PDB file of C-alpha atoms in Angstrom:
ATOM      1  CA  MET A   1       0.000   0.000   0.000  1.00 55.00           C
ATOM      2  CA  PRO A   2       1.330   3.485  -0.828  1.00 56.00           C
ATOM      3  CA  ALA A   3       2.266   5.618   2.158  1.00 58.00           C
ATOM      4  CA  PRO A   4      -0.258   8.248   3.323  1.00 68.00           C
ATOM      5  CA  GLY A   5       1.834  10.967   1.669  1.00 81.00           C
ATOM      6  CA  VAL A   6       1.607   9.216  -1.707  1.00 89.00           C
ATOM      7  CA  TYR A   7      -2.089   8.619  -1.088  1.00 93.00           C
ATOM      8  CA  LEU A   8      -2.640  12.359  -0.671  1.00 93.00           C
ATOM      9  CA  TRP A   9      -0.927  12.987  -4.002  1.00 94.00           C
ATOM     10  CA  LEU A  10      -3.285  10.498  -5.644  1.00 96.00           C
ATOM     11  CA  VAL A  11      -6.276  12.388  -4.255  1.00 96.00           C
ATOM     12  CA  LEU A  12      -4.785  15.672  -5.488  1.00 95.00           C
ATOM     13  CA  LEU A  13      -4.273  14.034  -8.881  1.00 96.00           C
ATOM     14  CA  GLU A  14      -7.986  13.293  -9.028  1.00 96.00           C
ATOM     15  CA  LEU A  15      -8.762  16.927  -8.227  1.00 96.00           C
ATOM     16  CA  ALA A  16      -6.391  17.999 -11.009  1.00 96.00           C
ATOM     17  CA  LEU A  17      -8.115  15.594 -13.397  1.00 95.00           C
ATOM     18  CA  ALA A  18     -11.436  17.223 -12.546  1.00 95.00           C
ATOM     19  CA  VAL A  19     -10.091  20.617 -13.596  1.00 94.00           C
ATOM     20  CA  ALA A  20      -8.502  19.214 -16.769  1.00 94.00           C
ATOM     21  CA  THR A  21     -11.688  17.354 -17.668  1.00 92.00           C
ATOM     22  CA  MET A  22     -13.889  20.398 -17.234  1.00 90.00           C
ATOM     23  CA  VAL A  23     -11.598  22.476 -19.427  1.00 90.00           C
ATOM     24  CA  GLY A  24     -11.193  19.776 -22.074  1.00 87.00           C
ATOM     25  CA  LEU A  25     -14.898  19.008 -22.368  1.00 84.00           C
ATOM     26  CA  ARG A  26     -15.681  22.660 -23.007  1.00 81.00           C
ATOM     27  CA  PHE A  27     -14.057  22.177 -26.405  1.00 79.00           C
ATOM     28  CA  LEU A  28     -14.648  18.478 -27.100  1.00 75.00           C
ATOM     29  CA  THR A  29     -17.635  16.175 -26.672  1.00 75.00           C
ATOM     30  CA  ALA A  30     -16.734  12.593 -25.775  1.00 68.00           C
ATOM     31  CA  PRO A  31     -17.538  10.429 -28.840  1.00 71.00           C
ATOM     32  CA  TYR A  32     -19.957   7.818 -27.537  1.00 67.00           C
ATOM     33  CA  GLY A  33     -23.729   7.419 -27.464  1.00 67.00           C
ATOM     34  CA  ARG A  34     -25.592  10.027 -29.509  1.00 71.00           C
ATOM     35  CA  HIS A  35     -22.312  11.901 -29.967  1.00 70.00           C
ATOM     36  CA  GLY A  36     -20.483   8.911 -31.456  1.00 64.00           C
ATOM     37  CA  ARG A  37     -18.295   9.642 -34.481  1.00 69.00           C
ATOM     38  CA  SER A  38     -15.363   8.178 -36.371  1.00 72.00           C
ATOM     39  CA  GLY A  39     -11.728   9.125 -35.961  1.00 70.00           C
ATOM     40  CA  TRP A  40     -11.183   7.769 -32.451  1.00 79.00           C
ATOM     41  CA  GLY A  41      -9.614   4.453 -33.335  1.00 85.00           C
ATOM     42  CA  PRO A  42     -10.991   0.935 -32.870  1.00 92.00           C
ATOM     43  CA  THR A  43     -14.341   0.449 -31.164  1.00 90.00           C
ATOM     44  CA  VAL A  44     -16.114  -2.215 -29.127  1.00 91.00           C
ATOM     45  CA  PRO A  45     -19.845  -2.788 -28.558  1.00 90.00           C
ATOM     46  CA  ALA A  46     -21.067  -0.226 -26.029  1.00 88.00           C
ATOM     47  CA  ARG A  47     -22.276  -3.012 -23.752  1.00 90.00           C
ATOM     48  CA  VAL A  48     -18.753  -4.455 -23.589  1.00 92.00           C
ATOM     49  CA  GLY A  49     -17.224  -1.026 -23.096  1.00 92.00           C
ATOM     50  CA  TRP A  50     -19.478  -0.203 -20.133  1.00 93.00           C
ATOM     51  CA  LEU A  51     -18.828  -3.568 -18.502  1.00 95.00           C
ATOM     52  CA  VAL A  52     -15.054  -3.314 -18.831  1.00 95.00           C
ATOM     53  CA  MET A  53     -14.657   0.314 -17.817  1.00 95.00           C
ATOM     54  CA  GLU A  54     -17.059   0.282 -14.850  1.00 96.00           C
ATOM     55  CA  SER A  55     -16.171  -3.103 -13.334  1.00 96.00           C
ATOM     56  CA  PRO A  56     -13.036  -1.834 -11.495  1.00 96.00           C
ATOM     57  CA  ALA A  57     -15.256   0.594  -9.586  1.00 97.00           C
ATOM     58  CA  ALA A  58     -16.990  -2.421  -8.044  1.00 97.00           C
ATOM     59  CA  LEU A  59     -14.363  -5.176  -7.997  1.00 97.00           C
ATOM     60  CA  TRP A  60     -11.150  -3.188  -7.436  1.00 97.00           C
ATOM     61  CA  PHE A  61     -12.903  -1.048  -4.846  1.00 98.00           C
ATOM     62  CA  LEU A  62     -13.922  -4.179  -2.939  1.00 98.00           C
ATOM     63  CA  ALA A  63     -10.425  -5.670  -3.163  1.00 97.00           C
ATOM     64  CA  VAL A  64      -8.815  -2.499  -1.761  1.00 97.00           C
ATOM     65  CA  TYR A  65     -11.472  -2.173   0.939  1.00 97.00           C
ATOM     66  CA  LEU A  66     -10.812  -5.715   2.159  1.00 97.00           C
ATOM     67  CA  THR A  67      -7.163  -4.843   2.864  1.00 95.00           C
ATOM     68  CA  GLY A  68      -8.198  -2.080   5.278  1.00 95.00           C
ATOM     69  CA  ALA A  69      -7.862  -2.114   9.032  1.00 95.00           C
ATOM     70  CA  HIS A  70     -11.539  -1.120   9.450  1.00 96.00           C
ATOM     71  CA  LYS A  71     -13.048  -3.551   6.963  1.00 95.00           C
ATOM     72  CA  THR A  72     -15.308  -5.190   9.594  1.00 96.00           C
ATOM     73  CA  ALA A  73     -16.408  -1.950  11.296  1.00 97.00           C
ATOM     74  CA  THR A  74     -20.067  -0.989  11.069  1.00 97.00           C
ATOM     75  CA  VAL A  75     -19.878   2.410   9.363  1.00 98.00           C
ATOM     76  CA  PRO A  76     -17.324   1.388   6.708  1.00 98.00           C
ATOM     77  CA  LEU A  77     -19.522  -1.616   5.865  1.00 98.00           C
ATOM     78  CA  VAL A  78     -22.541   0.668   5.423  1.00 98.00           C
ATOM     79  CA  LEU A  79     -20.512   2.979   3.172  1.00 98.00           C
ATOM     80  CA  LEU A  80     -19.276  -0.034   1.215  1.00 98.00           C
ATOM     81  CA  ALA A  81     -22.892  -1.121   0.703  1.00 98.00           C
ATOM     82  CA  LEU A  82     -23.853   2.334  -0.640  1.00 98.00           C
ATOM     83  CA  TRP A  83     -20.942   2.352  -3.083  1.00 98.00           C
ATOM     84  CA  GLN A  84     -21.672  -1.153  -4.340  1.00 98.00           C
ATOM     85  CA  LEU A  85     -25.379  -0.377  -4.647  1.00 97.00           C
ATOM     86  CA  HIS A  86     -24.457   2.097  -7.363  1.00 97.00           C
ATOM     87  CA  TYR A  87     -21.605   0.295  -9.058  1.00 97.00           C
ATOM     88  CA  VAL A  88     -22.914  -3.255  -9.182  1.00 97.00           C
ATOM     89  CA  GLN A  89     -25.898  -1.819 -11.033  1.00 95.00           C
ATOM     90  CA  ARG A  90     -23.753   0.421 -13.247  1.00 95.00           C
ATOM     91  CA  ALA A  91     -21.129  -2.185 -14.127  1.00 94.00           C
ATOM     92  CA  PHE A  92     -23.137  -5.406 -14.382  1.00 95.00           C
ATOM     93  CA  VAL A  93     -26.870  -4.625 -14.653  1.00 94.00           C
ATOM     94  CA  TYR A  94     -26.963  -1.480 -16.804  1.00 92.00           C
ATOM     95  CA  PRO A  95     -24.906  -2.929 -19.705  1.00 91.00           C
ATOM     96  CA  MET A  96     -27.202  -5.952 -19.918  1.00 88.00           C
ATOM     97  CA  LEU A  97     -30.232  -3.659 -20.240  1.00 87.00           C
ATOM     98  CA  MET A  98     -28.773  -1.555 -23.040  1.00 83.00           C
ATOM     99  CA  ARG A  99     -30.559  -1.618 -26.395  1.00 73.00           C
ATOM    100  CA  GLY A 100     -29.305  -0.876 -29.860  1.00 65.00           C
ATOM    101  CA  GLY A 101     -26.039  -1.642 -31.585  1.00 68.00           C
ATOM    102  CA  THR A 102     -23.987   1.397 -30.609  1.00 81.00           C
ATOM    103  CA  ARG A 103     -20.246   1.158 -30.213  1.00 84.00           C
ATOM    104  CA  MET A 104     -17.654   2.875 -28.034  1.00 86.00           C
ATOM    105  CA  PRO A 105     -14.044   3.807 -28.838  1.00 89.00           C
ATOM    106  CA  VAL A 106     -11.512   1.643 -27.033  1.00 93.00           C
ATOM    107  CA  SER A 107      -9.700   4.857 -26.063  1.00 90.00           C
ATOM    108  CA  ILE A 108     -12.737   6.109 -24.117  1.00 90.00           C
ATOM    109  CA  MET A 109     -13.119   2.736 -22.426  1.00 93.00           C
ATOM    110  CA  ALA A 110      -9.434   2.691 -21.462  1.00 95.00           C
ATOM    111  CA  MET A 111      -9.499   6.205 -20.002  1.00 93.00           C
ATOM    112  CA  ALA A 112     -12.589   5.440 -17.925  1.00 94.00           C
ATOM    113  CA  PHE A 113     -11.084   2.124 -16.782  1.00 96.00           C
ATOM    114  CA  THR A 114      -7.928   3.917 -15.607  1.00 96.00           C
ATOM    115  CA  PHE A 115      -9.879   6.610 -13.793  1.00 96.00           C
ATOM    116  CA  ASN A 116     -11.977   3.995 -11.994  1.00 97.00           C
ATOM    117  CA  LEU A 117      -8.808   2.290 -10.780  1.00 97.00           C
ATOM    118  CA  LEU A 118      -7.617   5.592  -9.291  1.00 97.00           C
ATOM    119  CA  ASN A 119     -10.980   6.660  -7.892  1.00 97.00           C
ATOM    120  CA  GLY A 120     -11.836   3.221  -6.562  1.00 97.00           C
ATOM    121  CA  TYR A 121      -8.512   3.042  -4.766  1.00 97.00           C
ATOM    122  CA  VAL A 122      -8.606   6.435  -3.046  1.00 97.00           C
ATOM    123  CA  ASN A 123     -12.212   6.074  -1.875  1.00 98.00           C
ATOM    124  CA  ALA A 124     -11.916   2.428  -0.803  1.00 97.00           C
ATOM    125  CA  ARG A 125      -8.729   3.022   1.114  1.00 96.00           C
ATOM    126  CA  TRP A 126     -10.274   5.995   2.861  1.00 96.00           C
ATOM    127  CA  ILE A 127     -13.393   4.262   4.146  1.00 97.00           C
ATOM    128  CA  GLY A 128     -11.693   0.924   4.853  1.00 96.00           C
ATOM    129  CA  ASP A 129      -8.392   2.091   6.321  1.00 95.00           C
ATOM    130  CA  LEU A 130      -7.569   5.777   6.680  1.00 94.00           C
ATOM    131  CA  GLY A 131     -10.940   7.215   7.705  1.00 94.00           C
ATOM    132  CA  ASP A 132     -12.133   7.157  11.314  1.00 92.00           C
ATOM    133  CA  TYR A 133     -15.849   6.396  11.646  1.00 96.00           C
ATOM    134  CA  PRO A 134     -17.178   5.447  15.076  1.00 96.00           C
ATOM    135  CA  THR A 135     -20.589   3.794  15.131  1.00 97.00           C
ATOM    136  CA  GLY A 136     -22.087   7.100  16.275  1.00 97.00           C
ATOM    137  CA  TRP A 137     -21.346   8.501  12.800  1.00 97.00           C
ATOM    138  CA  LEU A 138     -24.536   6.749  11.641  1.00 97.00           C
ATOM    139  CA  ALA A 139     -26.522   9.363  13.611  1.00 98.00           C
ATOM    140  CA  ASP A 140     -24.431  12.338  12.478  1.00 98.00           C
ATOM    141  CA  PRO A 141     -26.430  14.885  10.410  1.00 97.00           C
ATOM    142  CA  ARG A 142     -23.714  14.829   7.719  1.00 98.00           C
ATOM    143  CA  PHE A 143     -24.045  11.085   7.281  1.00 98.00           C
ATOM    144  CA  LEU A 144     -27.845  11.180   7.345  1.00 98.00           C
ATOM    145  CA  ALA A 145     -28.125  14.067   4.867  1.00 98.00           C
ATOM    146  CA  GLY A 146     -25.470  12.550   2.627  1.00 98.00           C
ATOM    147  CA  THR A 147     -27.224   9.191   2.561  1.00 98.00           C
ATOM    148  CA  VAL A 148     -30.549  10.815   1.679  1.00 98.00           C
ATOM    149  CA  LEU A 149     -28.862  12.696  -1.179  1.00 98.00           C
ATOM    150  CA  PHE A 150     -27.100   9.550  -2.348  1.00 98.00           C
ATOM    151  CA  LEU A 151     -30.248   7.420  -2.427  1.00 98.00           C
ATOM    152  CA  GLY A 152     -32.353  10.222  -3.898  1.00 98.00           C
ATOM    153  CA  GLY A 153     -29.806  10.827  -6.652  1.00 97.00           C
ATOM    154  CA  LEU A 154     -29.628   7.103  -7.359  1.00 97.00           C
ATOM    155  CA  ALA A 155     -33.428   6.930  -7.678  1.00 97.00           C
ATOM    156  CA  ILE A 156     -33.449   9.844 -10.148  1.00 97.00           C
ATOM    157  CA  ASN A 157     -30.620   8.250 -12.134  1.00 96.00           C
ATOM    158  CA  LEU A 158     -32.300   4.834 -12.373  1.00 96.00           C
ATOM    159  CA  ASP A 159     -35.688   6.302 -13.276  1.00 96.00           C
ATOM    160  CA  ALA A 160     -34.162   8.392 -16.066  1.00 95.00           C
ATOM    161  CA  ASP A 161     -32.285   5.390 -17.463  1.00 92.00           C
ATOM    162  CA  ARG A 162     -35.489   3.338 -17.415  1.00 93.00           C
ATOM    163  CA  ARG A 163     -37.420   6.026 -19.286  1.00 93.00           C
ATOM    164  CA  LEU A 164     -34.692   6.317 -21.914  1.00 89.00           C
ATOM    165  CA  ARG A 165     -34.682   2.551 -22.498  1.00 86.00           C
ATOM    166  CA  ARG A 166     -38.451   2.498 -22.946  1.00 86.00           C
ATOM    167  CA  LEU A 167     -38.276   5.020 -25.764  1.00 85.00           C
ATOM    168  CA  ARG A 168     -37.197   2.185 -28.074  1.00 75.00           C
ATOM    169  CA  GLY A 169     -39.139  -0.937 -28.880  1.00 70.00           C
ATOM    170  CA  PRO A 170     -37.455  -4.262 -29.719  1.00 65.00           C
ATOM    171  CA  GLY A 171     -35.177  -3.835 -32.711  1.00 65.00           C
ATOM    172  CA  GLU A 172     -35.673  -0.061 -32.914  1.00 65.00           C
ATOM    173  CA  THR A 173     -32.816   2.407 -33.192  1.00 66.00           C
ATOM    174  CA  GLY A 174     -32.581   6.175 -33.138  1.00 72.00           C
ATOM    175  CA  TYR A 175     -33.627   8.735 -30.551  1.00 81.00           C
ATOM    176  CA  ARG A 176     -36.887  10.274 -29.380  1.00 87.00           C
ATOM    177  CA  ILE A 177     -37.818  13.015 -26.925  1.00 89.00           C
ATOM    178  CA  PRO A 178     -38.055  11.562 -23.400  1.00 90.00           C
ATOM    179  CA  HIS A 179     -40.898  12.608 -21.112  1.00 91.00           C
ATOM    180  CA  GLY A 180     -41.986  12.141 -17.513  1.00 90.00           C
ATOM    181  CA  GLY A 181     -40.104  12.014 -14.251  1.00 92.00           C
ATOM    182  CA  ALA A 182     -37.334  14.581 -13.962  1.00 92.00           C
ATOM    183  CA  PHE A 183     -37.344  14.962 -17.762  1.00 93.00           C
ATOM    184  CA  ARG A 184     -40.107  17.486 -17.084  1.00 94.00           C
ATOM    185  CA  TRP A 185     -37.407  19.889 -15.956  1.00 95.00           C
ATOM    186  CA  VAL A 186     -34.048  18.881 -17.463  1.00 96.00           C
ATOM    187  CA  SER A 187     -32.653  17.120 -20.519  1.00 93.00           C
ATOM    188  CA  SER A 188     -30.240  14.895 -18.572  1.00 94.00           C
ATOM    189  CA  PRO A 189     -31.775  13.892 -15.232  1.00 95.00           C
ATOM    190  CA  ASN A 190     -29.593  10.767 -15.262  1.00 95.00           C
ATOM    191  CA  TYR A 191     -26.524  13.007 -15.019  1.00 96.00           C
ATOM    192  CA  PHE A 192     -28.188  15.293 -12.475  1.00 96.00           C
ATOM    193  CA  GLY A 193     -29.017  12.273 -10.321  1.00 97.00           C
ATOM    194  CA  GLU A 194     -25.475  10.942 -10.492  1.00 97.00           C
ATOM    195  CA  ILE A 195     -23.972  14.297  -9.515  1.00 97.00           C
ATOM    196  CA  VAL A 196     -26.357  14.482  -6.539  1.00 97.00           C
ATOM    197  CA  GLU A 197     -25.361  10.936  -5.573  1.00 98.00           C
ATOM    198  CA  TRP A 198     -21.673  11.660  -5.336  1.00 98.00           C
ATOM    199  CA  PHE A 199     -22.068  14.930  -3.496  1.00 98.00           C
ATOM    200  CA  GLY A 200     -24.158  12.877  -1.084  1.00 98.00           C
ATOM    201  CA  TRP A 201     -21.250  10.431  -0.833  1.00 98.00           C
ATOM    202  CA  ALA A 202     -18.837  13.291  -0.169  1.00 98.00           C
ATOM    203  CA  LEU A 203     -21.097  14.513   2.633  1.00 98.00           C
ATOM    204  CA  ALA A 204     -21.721  11.060   4.120  1.00 98.00           C
ATOM    205  CA  THR A 205     -17.988  10.251   4.153  1.00 97.00           C
ATOM    206  CA  TRP A 206     -16.956  13.849   5.003  1.00 97.00           C
ATOM    207  CA  SER A 207     -13.755  13.228   3.095  1.00 96.00           C
ATOM    208  CA  LEU A 208     -11.424  14.829   0.562  1.00 96.00           C
ATOM    209  CA  PRO A 209     -11.472  11.763  -1.753  1.00 96.00           C
ATOM    210  CA  GLY A 210     -15.266  11.842  -1.674  1.00 97.00           C
ATOM    211  CA  LEU A 211     -15.255  15.532  -2.603  1.00 97.00           C
ATOM    212  CA  ALA A 212     -12.683  14.893  -5.345  1.00 97.00           C
ATOM    213  CA  PHE A 213     -14.981  12.304  -6.893  1.00 97.00           C
ATOM    214  CA  ALA A 214     -18.030  14.579  -6.677  1.00 98.00           C
ATOM    215  CA  LEU A 215     -16.133  17.384  -8.392  1.00 97.00           C
ATOM    216  CA  TYR A 216     -14.796  15.056 -11.071  1.00 97.00           C
ATOM    217  CA  THR A 217     -18.297  13.694 -11.716  1.00 97.00           C
ATOM    218  CA  THR A 218     -19.569  17.241 -12.169  1.00 96.00           C
ATOM    219  CA  ALA A 219     -16.667  18.136 -14.461  1.00 95.00           C
ATOM    220  CA  ASN A 220     -17.352  15.068 -16.583  1.00 93.00           C
ATOM    221  CA  LEU A 221     -21.151  15.096 -16.746  1.00 94.00           C
ATOM    222  CA  ALA A 222     -22.111  18.786 -16.725  1.00 94.00           C
ATOM    223  CA  PRO A 223     -20.496  19.508 -20.135  1.00 92.00           C
ATOM    224  CA  ARG A 224     -22.107  16.374 -21.570  1.00 91.00           C
ATOM    225  CA  ALA A 225     -25.507  17.446 -20.265  1.00 92.00           C
ATOM    226  CA  LEU A 226     -25.061  20.774 -22.051  1.00 92.00           C
ATOM    227  CA  ALA A 227     -24.042  18.937 -25.240  1.00 90.00           C
ATOM    228  CA  ASN A 228     -27.106  16.680 -24.992  1.00 89.00           C
ATOM    229  CA  HIS A 229     -29.340  19.717 -24.523  1.00 92.00           C
ATOM    230  CA  ARG A 230     -27.947  21.347 -27.662  1.00 90.00           C
ATOM    231  CA  TRP A 231     -28.312  18.078 -29.564  1.00 90.00           C
ATOM    232  CA  TYR A 232     -31.983  17.754 -28.659  1.00 91.00           C
ATOM    233  CA  HIS A 233     -32.726  21.309 -29.815  1.00 92.00           C
ATOM    234  CA  GLU A 234     -30.815  20.766 -33.054  1.00 89.00           C
ATOM    235  CA  ASN A 235     -32.622  17.523 -33.873  1.00 90.00           C
ATOM    236  CA  PHE A 236     -36.166  18.079 -32.589  1.00 91.00           C
ATOM    237  CA  SER A 237     -38.056  21.240 -33.528  1.00 88.00           C
ATOM    238  CA  THR A 238     -40.740  20.365 -30.948  1.00 92.00           C
ATOM    239  CA  TYR A 239     -38.346  19.955 -28.056  1.00 91.00           C
ATOM    240  CA  PRO A 240     -39.887  21.447 -24.859  1.00 92.00           C
ATOM    241  CA  PRO A 241     -38.501  24.999 -24.588  1.00 91.00           C
ATOM    242  CA  GLN A 242     -38.927  25.188 -20.803  1.00 91.00           C
ATOM    243  CA  ARG A 243     -36.449  22.390 -20.086  1.00 93.00           C
ATOM    244  CA  ARG A 244     -32.984  23.206 -18.881  1.00 95.00           C
ATOM    245  CA  ALA A 245     -29.906  21.096 -19.516  1.00 93.00           C
ATOM    246  CA  LEU A 246     -28.992  19.956 -15.998  1.00 93.00           C
ATOM    247  CA  LEU A 247     -30.370  22.105 -13.155  1.00 90.00           C
ATOM    248  CA  PRO A 248     -34.133  22.791 -13.061  1.00 88.00           C
ATOM    249  CA  HIS A 249     -34.938  26.442 -13.887  1.00 85.00           C
ATOM    250  CA  LEU A 250     -31.224  27.396 -13.797  1.00 85.00           C
ATOM    251  CA  LEU A 251     -28.881  25.661 -16.249  1.00 77.00           C
TER     252      LEU A 251
END
């Protein structure tokens, strides 16, 4: 295990990546999903790409957590359960529910895989080893509020994904305007929900690695939400004008 000093540099690296990602995605839209395009090298089926790139967030996280001194403590186990609740679904359930024959550049998959190794390590080591969470933390307002945000964000994320899947019948391709749920207010409630989730995690863990992940998630997903919003307006003349891209009534 790297020494605590090296660990801190890894957390700072994640914060730096958040800044770099926000800047880079102001000028470039990641080429997958509706924004897929050629020129990014070899591709794999999107289902395979999601499975490969997200699996370290569940499996590597668990492996690192199990090396920690606090792996059997109550609060770390609860935090582990929250993390895995998101990532088991994201890595192993979500890809199996995907429809259509879209593909993903191997380069995008590799970058996400690498980030998940870094992020999984710094968060797992914190909650399983370096963090100090007495059982009383379960009654702390920061933990309670963070958990509510995490579960609420997860619910919004899952509902939005379900509505997007139901836009297509068996064998259908292409895109339609989604409706219902949080789509009443924003174009990308799945991204909004995920951002809320990880700020909830940052609050529940009250940690720098948790905050680093929340900021990186925002840096990664906010520009894509704006790109999706533009795409909808460019491709659908009847797109609801009152919707915002990411934040209801604001952005």
